[in-house]
Short mmCIF file of C-alpha atoms and ligand atoms in Angstrom, two decimals:
data_model
loop_
_atom_site.label_atom_id
_atom_site.label_comp_id
_atom_site.label_asym_id
_atom_site.label_seq_id
_atom_site.Cartn_x
_atom_site.Cartn_y
_atom_site.Cartn_z
CA UNK A 1 11.65 6.62 164.83
CA UNK A 2 9.37 3.97 163.29
CA UNK A 3 5.61 3.91 163.54
CA UNK A 4 3.04 1.45 162.28
CA UNK A 5 0.24 3.18 160.27
CA UNK A 6 -2.95 1.85 158.75
CA UNK A 7 -3.60 3.29 155.26
CA UNK A 8 -6.62 3.33 152.89
CA UNK A 9 -5.13 2.03 149.61
CA UNK A 10 -6.67 1.85 146.26
CA UNK A 11 -5.50 -1.00 143.92
CA UNK A 12 -7.73 -0.27 140.93
CA UNK A 13 -11.39 0.21 140.00
CA UNK A 14 -13.59 -0.52 143.03
CA UNK A 15 -10.68 -2.13 144.90
CA UNK A 16 -9.89 -0.42 148.17
CA UNK A 17 -8.38 -1.99 151.21
CA UNK A 18 -6.81 -0.96 154.57
CA UNK A 19 -3.25 -2.11 154.92
CA UNK A 20 -0.65 -1.86 157.60
CA UNK A 21 2.53 0.04 156.67
CA UNK A 22 5.67 1.32 158.35
CA UNK A 23 6.41 5.05 158.59
CA UNK A 24 9.93 6.14 159.37
CA UNK A 25 10.67 9.64 160.70
CA UNK A 26 14.36 10.58 160.50
CA UNK A 27 14.03 14.10 161.93
CA UNK A 28 13.38 15.84 158.60
CA UNK A 29 9.97 17.40 157.87
CA UNK A 30 7.05 16.93 160.16
CA UNK A 31 5.48 13.69 161.33
CA UNK A 32 1.74 14.20 161.60
CA UNK A 33 -0.98 12.07 163.13
CA UNK A 34 -3.85 12.48 160.72
CA UNK A 35 -7.24 12.93 162.41
CA UNK A 36 -9.76 13.62 159.70
CA UNK A 37 -9.95 13.64 155.94
CA UNK A 38 -12.51 14.59 153.25
CA UNK A 39 -13.47 12.52 150.20
CA UNK A 40 -13.07 14.47 147.03
CA UNK A 41 -14.32 13.95 143.46
CA UNK A 42 -10.85 12.71 142.38
CA UNK A 43 -10.91 9.97 145.16
CA UNK A 44 -14.29 8.97 143.89
CA UNK A 45 -13.13 8.84 140.32
CA UNK A 46 -10.20 6.59 141.14
CA UNK A 47 -12.63 4.41 143.07
CA UNK A 48 -15.38 4.27 140.46
CA UNK A 49 -13.30 4.15 137.27
CA UNK A 50 -9.77 3.24 138.40
CA UNK A 51 -8.61 6.63 136.96
CA UNK A 52 -9.12 10.36 136.74
CA UNK A 53 -8.94 11.42 133.10
CA UNK A 54 -5.86 9.76 131.75
CA UNK A 55 -4.26 9.18 135.16
CA UNK A 56 -4.72 5.57 135.75
CA UNK A 57 -4.01 3.56 139.00
CA UNK A 58 -1.17 1.29 137.95
CA UNK A 59 0.04 0.43 141.49
CA UNK A 60 -1.43 0.60 144.99
CA UNK A 61 -1.81 4.17 146.15
CA UNK A 62 -3.00 5.78 149.42
CA UNK A 63 -6.07 7.86 148.59
CA UNK A 64 -6.90 11.32 149.94
CA UNK A 65 -5.74 14.90 149.69
CA UNK A 66 -8.03 16.77 152.09
CA UNK A 67 -6.56 16.02 155.50
CA UNK A 68 -5.83 17.67 158.86
CA UNK A 69 -3.93 16.38 161.87
CA UNK A 70 -1.77 16.99 164.82
CA UNK A 71 1.98 17.41 164.88
CA UNK A 72 3.85 14.44 166.54
CA UNK A 73 7.39 15.71 165.77
CA UNK A 74 8.76 18.46 163.56
CA UNK A 75 12.09 19.91 162.35
CA UNK A 76 10.61 23.34 162.97
CA UNK A 77 10.72 24.21 166.70
CA UNK A 78 7.67 26.50 166.17
CA UNK A 79 5.58 23.49 165.39
CA UNK A 80 4.96 22.04 168.76
CA UNK A 81 3.75 18.57 169.62
CA UNK A 82 -0.11 18.49 169.47
CA UNK A 83 -0.30 21.62 167.29
CA UNK A 84 -3.27 21.13 164.99
CA UNK A 85 -2.48 21.60 161.32
CA UNK A 86 -4.25 21.54 157.93
CA UNK A 87 -1.98 19.77 155.43
CA UNK A 88 -1.48 21.40 152.08
CA UNK A 89 -1.53 18.50 149.70
CA UNK A 90 0.67 20.21 147.13
CA UNK A 91 4.39 19.80 147.16
CA UNK A 92 5.86 21.91 144.37
CA UNK A 93 9.60 21.48 143.39
CA UNK A 94 10.43 25.07 144.34
CA UNK A 95 12.92 25.47 141.43
CA UNK A 96 11.13 25.35 138.12
CA UNK A 97 10.19 28.56 136.25
CA UNK A 98 6.66 28.48 137.68
CA UNK A 99 7.76 27.92 141.24
CA UNK A 100 10.13 30.80 140.97
CA UNK A 101 7.31 32.97 139.72
CA UNK A 102 4.90 32.03 142.55
CA UNK A 103 2.78 30.03 140.07
CA UNK A 104 3.49 26.80 142.16
CA UNK A 105 0.25 25.25 140.96
CA UNK A 106 1.69 25.03 137.56
CA UNK A 107 4.98 23.29 138.83
CA UNK A 108 6.35 20.92 136.21
CA UNK A 109 7.07 18.29 138.81
CA UNK A 110 4.39 18.83 141.38
CA UNK A 111 3.90 16.07 143.83
CA UNK A 112 0.25 16.28 144.86
CA UNK A 113 -1.26 13.90 147.49
CA UNK A 114 -3.14 10.90 146.22
CA UNK A 115 -2.44 11.53 142.53
CA UNK A 116 -1.61 8.92 139.78
CA UNK A 117 -0.39 11.57 137.46
CA UNK A 118 3.15 10.28 137.74
CA UNK A 119 4.48 6.83 138.20
CA UNK A 120 5.28 5.76 140.89
CA UNK A 121 2.07 7.52 142.12
CA UNK A 122 2.08 9.99 144.91
CA UNK A 123 0.54 8.63 148.07
CA UNK A 124 -2.23 10.56 149.74
CA UNK A 125 -3.31 11.41 153.30
CA UNK A 126 -5.79 8.69 154.22
CA UNK A 127 -3.39 7.09 156.66
CA UNK A 128 -2.87 7.36 160.37
CA UNK A 129 0.76 8.81 160.39
CA UNK A 130 2.46 10.65 157.62
CA UNK A 131 5.72 12.60 157.15
CA UNK A 132 5.17 15.75 155.17
CA UNK A 133 7.28 18.81 154.31
CA UNK A 134 7.02 21.23 157.16
CA UNK A 135 5.97 23.91 154.68
CA UNK A 136 2.86 21.78 153.97
CA UNK A 137 1.65 22.25 157.57
CA UNK A 138 -0.60 25.19 158.19
CA UNK A 139 -1.39 25.58 161.94
CA UNK A 140 -4.90 26.27 163.13
CA UNK A 141 -6.36 27.04 166.61
CA UNK A 142 -7.00 24.17 168.91
CA UNK A 143 -10.63 25.25 169.44
CA UNK A 144 -11.50 25.40 165.68
CA UNK A 145 -14.18 22.89 164.53
CA UNK A 146 -12.17 20.06 162.83
CA UNK A 147 -15.09 19.09 160.55
CA UNK A 148 -14.95 22.64 159.19
CA UNK A 149 -11.13 22.71 158.88
CA UNK A 150 -11.18 19.68 156.64
CA UNK A 151 -12.71 21.97 153.93
CA UNK A 152 -9.43 23.88 153.61
CA UNK A 153 -8.30 22.23 150.37
CA UNK A 154 -11.65 22.49 148.40
CA UNK A 155 -12.09 26.01 149.65
CA UNK A 156 -8.48 26.88 148.50
CA UNK A 157 -9.46 25.63 144.98
CA UNK A 158 -12.48 27.92 145.05
CA UNK A 159 -10.70 30.97 146.35
CA UNK A 160 -8.20 30.44 143.59
CA UNK A 161 -10.96 30.14 140.99
CA UNK A 162 -12.53 33.40 142.32
CA UNK A 163 -9.18 35.16 142.00
CA UNK A 164 -8.92 34.01 138.38
CA UNK A 165 -11.89 36.34 137.64
CA UNK A 166 -10.01 39.36 139.15
CA UNK A 167 -11.88 41.78 141.47
CA UNK A 168 -15.36 40.45 142.48
CA UNK A 169 -16.53 43.23 144.64
CA UNK A 170 -19.81 44.67 143.39
CA UNK A 171 -19.92 42.15 140.49
CA UNK A 172 -22.77 40.06 139.25
CA UNK A 173 -21.76 36.45 139.44
CA UNK A 174 -23.29 33.25 137.76
CA UNK A 175 -22.29 29.75 138.90
CA UNK A 176 -23.39 26.80 136.83
CA UNK A 177 -23.20 23.57 138.78
CA UNK A 178 -23.37 23.71 142.47
CA UNK A 179 -21.89 20.54 143.85
CA UNK A 180 -19.49 21.22 146.75
CA UNK A 181 -17.07 23.20 144.48
CA UNK A 182 -19.75 25.38 142.96
CA UNK A 183 -21.17 26.03 146.44
CA UNK A 184 -17.69 26.93 147.82
CA UNK A 185 -17.18 29.28 144.90
CA UNK A 186 -20.52 31.00 145.91
CA UNK A 187 -19.18 31.28 149.47
CA UNK A 188 -15.84 32.72 148.17
CA UNK A 189 -17.64 35.17 145.82
CA UNK A 190 -19.81 36.30 148.74
CA UNK A 191 -16.66 36.78 150.93
CA UNK A 192 -15.09 38.82 148.08
CA UNK A 193 -18.16 41.08 147.95
CA UNK A 194 -20.05 40.02 144.85
CA UNK A 195 -23.32 41.85 144.69
CA UNK A 196 -25.37 39.11 143.05
CA UNK A 197 -24.71 35.30 143.02
CA UNK A 198 -27.08 33.38 140.88
CA UNK A 199 -26.66 29.60 140.84
CA UNK A 200 -28.03 27.02 138.46
CA UNK A 201 -28.17 23.22 138.75
CA UNK A 202 -30.47 20.33 137.82
CA UNK A 203 -30.41 19.00 141.40
CA UNK A 204 -32.91 20.60 143.86
CA UNK A 205 -30.78 19.29 146.73
CA UNK A 206 -27.68 21.11 145.36
CA UNK A 207 -29.72 24.29 144.91
CA UNK A 208 -30.76 24.19 148.55
CA UNK A 209 -27.03 23.85 149.50
CA UNK A 210 -26.17 26.88 147.36
CA UNK A 211 -28.75 28.98 149.00
CA UNK A 212 -27.10 28.19 152.37
CA UNK A 213 -23.65 28.92 151.00
CA UNK A 214 -24.28 32.47 149.71
CA UNK A 215 -26.41 32.24 146.50
CA UNK A 216 -28.82 35.18 146.18
CA UNK A 217 -30.95 33.29 143.69
CA UNK A 218 -31.09 29.66 142.61
CA UNK A 219 -32.53 28.36 139.35
CA UNK A 220 -33.26 25.04 137.85
CA UNK A 221 -30.79 24.62 135.04
CA UNK A 222 -33.30 22.66 132.98
CA UNK A 223 -36.64 24.30 133.55
CA UNK A 224 -35.62 27.81 134.80
CA UNK A 225 -36.33 30.92 132.67
CA UNK A 226 -33.02 32.49 131.82
CA UNK A 227 -34.46 34.98 129.20
CA UNK A 228 -33.90 38.06 131.39
CA UNK A 229 -30.17 37.21 131.66
CA UNK A 230 -29.81 37.07 127.82
CA UNK A 231 -30.90 40.58 127.02
CA UNK A 232 -28.26 43.08 125.93
CA UNK A 233 -25.74 40.40 125.29
CA UNK A 234 -25.81 38.89 128.72
CA UNK A 235 -26.21 40.01 132.38
CA UNK A 236 -23.29 38.64 134.48
CA UNK A 237 -19.91 40.06 134.77
CA UNK A 238 -18.40 36.74 135.70
CA UNK A 239 -19.48 33.09 135.21
CA UNK A 240 -18.01 30.12 136.84
CA UNK A 241 -18.61 26.78 135.06
CA UNK A 242 -18.35 24.13 137.68
CA UNK A 243 -20.00 21.10 136.24
CA UNK A 244 -17.91 20.36 133.10
CA UNK A 245 -21.06 19.67 131.10
CA UNK A 246 -21.12 21.00 127.54
CA UNK A 247 -24.63 22.50 127.88
CA UNK A 248 -23.42 24.32 131.04
CA UNK A 249 -20.63 25.93 129.17
CA UNK A 250 -23.05 27.13 126.53
CA UNK A 251 -25.30 28.54 129.18
CA UNK A 252 -22.41 30.44 130.80
CA UNK A 253 -21.40 31.96 127.51
CA UNK A 254 -24.99 33.10 126.82
CA UNK A 255 -25.65 34.73 130.17
CA UNK A 256 -22.20 36.38 130.64
CA UNK A 257 -22.17 40.00 129.34
CA UNK A 258 -19.96 41.08 126.39
CA UNK A 259 -16.40 41.64 127.73
CA UNK A 260 -17.15 39.54 130.73
CA UNK A 261 -15.17 36.61 132.15
CA UNK A 262 -15.88 32.87 132.18
CA UNK A 263 -13.86 30.81 134.63
CA UNK A 264 -13.80 27.16 133.71
CA UNK A 265 -13.46 25.00 136.87
CA UNK A 266 -15.53 21.90 136.02
CA UNK A 267 -13.54 19.09 134.50
CA UNK A 268 -15.26 17.41 131.67
CA UNK A 269 -14.32 15.59 128.48
CA UNK A 270 -14.32 17.11 125.07
CA UNK A 271 -16.91 19.85 124.30
CA UNK A 272 -18.35 19.04 120.80
CA UNK A 273 -19.52 22.17 118.93
CA UNK A 274 -17.88 24.53 121.42
CA UNK A 275 -19.76 27.83 120.94
CA UNK A 276 -16.63 29.61 119.74
CA UNK A 277 -18.55 32.33 117.81
CA UNK A 278 -20.24 33.48 121.08
CA UNK A 279 -16.88 33.68 122.76
CA UNK A 280 -15.42 35.71 119.86
CA UNK A 281 -18.30 38.09 119.17
CA UNK A 282 -18.89 38.88 122.84
CA UNK A 283 -15.08 39.14 123.48
CA UNK A 284 -15.51 36.95 126.58
CA UNK A 285 -12.31 36.17 128.47
CA UNK A 286 -12.17 32.38 129.04
CA UNK A 287 -9.85 31.41 131.80
CA UNK A 288 -9.03 27.94 133.34
CA UNK A 289 -8.51 27.41 137.08
CA UNK A 290 -6.43 24.53 138.51
CA UNK A 291 -5.81 23.82 142.18
CA UNK A 292 -4.38 26.77 144.13
CA UNK A 293 -1.12 28.42 145.53
CA UNK A 294 -1.07 30.70 148.56
CA UNK A 295 -4.87 30.43 148.75
CA UNK A 296 -4.54 27.39 150.95
CA UNK A 297 -3.48 29.52 153.92
CA UNK A 298 -6.29 32.04 153.16
CA UNK A 299 -8.70 29.07 153.17
CA UNK A 300 -7.53 27.92 156.60
CA UNK A 301 -7.85 31.51 157.94
CA UNK A 302 -11.39 31.95 156.57
CA UNK A 303 -12.52 28.66 158.07
CA UNK A 304 -10.96 29.21 161.43
CA UNK A 305 -12.46 32.69 161.70
CA UNK A 306 -15.88 31.69 160.28
CA UNK A 307 -15.68 33.92 157.17
CA UNK A 308 -17.00 30.81 155.35
CA UNK A 309 -19.17 28.10 156.95
CA UNK A 310 -18.92 24.98 154.91
CA UNK A 311 -21.08 22.73 157.06
CA UNK A 312 -24.19 22.84 154.83
CA UNK A 313 -22.02 20.60 152.62
CA UNK A 314 -21.10 18.13 155.25
CA UNK A 315 -23.07 14.81 154.69
CA UNK A 316 -21.62 12.53 157.25
CA UNK A 317 -18.56 10.68 158.51
CA UNK A 318 -17.14 7.22 158.59
CA UNK A 319 -14.23 5.52 160.41
CA UNK A 320 -11.22 4.97 158.11
CA UNK A 321 -11.79 1.19 158.28
CA UNK A 322 -15.04 1.72 156.52
CA UNK A 323 -13.37 3.36 153.49
CA UNK A 324 -15.37 1.19 151.12
CA UNK A 325 -18.74 2.15 152.65
CA UNK A 326 -17.57 5.77 152.82
CA UNK A 327 -16.77 5.88 149.12
CA UNK A 328 -20.02 4.30 148.15
CA UNK A 329 -21.95 6.72 150.24
CA UNK A 330 -19.99 9.70 148.90
CA UNK A 331 -20.56 8.47 145.31
CA UNK A 332 -24.41 8.56 145.75
CA UNK A 333 -25.01 12.17 144.60
CA UNK A 334 -28.69 11.93 145.62
CA UNK A 335 -27.69 11.75 149.24
CA UNK A 336 -24.15 12.90 149.70
CA UNK A 337 -22.16 16.08 149.17
CA UNK A 338 -18.93 15.95 151.31
CA UNK A 339 -18.16 12.87 153.38
CA UNK A 340 -15.30 12.69 155.87
CA UNK A 341 -13.26 9.87 157.37
CA UNK A 342 -12.02 9.96 160.97
CA UNK A 343 -8.79 8.35 162.03
ZN1 LIG B 1 -10.24 17.97 146.76
ZN1 LIG B 2 8.25 23.66 140.35
#
């Protein structure tokens, strides 16, 4: 079976176009009609800089990894036509040592939607029709709000980050940097029973979002008074650094109590003068967090059941033909948090 599909393709820095392609479904996997997708920081990086870190766009690539859709045809009889599904953008190999140990996010040959990590690049989900592995399809109820369900991927990232800190129930939590990811970490920490969730950012708009997403207190990162959180070698059991900014990492180390945990989620460049003495002397556990594993299914459940309401982060939607305008709006951090495309 052959279908024509219109795809949002990036060719390089600030070069996106909609092109017509052919999708061929041979009965293996699941053919999905994509209905909606969220624009993520990595899509924006590819658009604004032509690369994410060292992963550079070297050939046309379909953008997007936060998509939902409906089943057209599947090799799994349980996935009926018209079943709504959130699509897990990760496709691990299933056979490397990490995959065998249920650490699929560390797979040595991960094929993640819309990623230029490998050459040829892995196409993303901003297209009308796509064949995916059946295991990538996570069904959700027909009456769930689709705008909400598009948040499955970023929420999965944040549930994973929260798990990296261990048990959060009754814990005092600090989040530095509350863009969409910081805000969803606040929501995940709340769902996991954190007793206090204090969020800091330089943007008043972001702090307002954080308040709606579960923060018990918000503070201006530049002008706020953090003195009370510095006493007795720090106040918070767990800090999440979600901005990638060197000064934010320093702040997190300062306000985290001795023996506490700092989860690094924000991706930044090099950190000059990393405060390694603070880390050593306070015996802080520093742990990275990258993507997610089984948390994707948890995220779909939490969104479908209303455990987390991500809508304070939703800033608007565009038709897929307007991908250029959508990326420009999404890139304006004064106005936009999460922007979605409809197909
Ligand atoms: Zn994302
Ligand atoms: Zn693997």
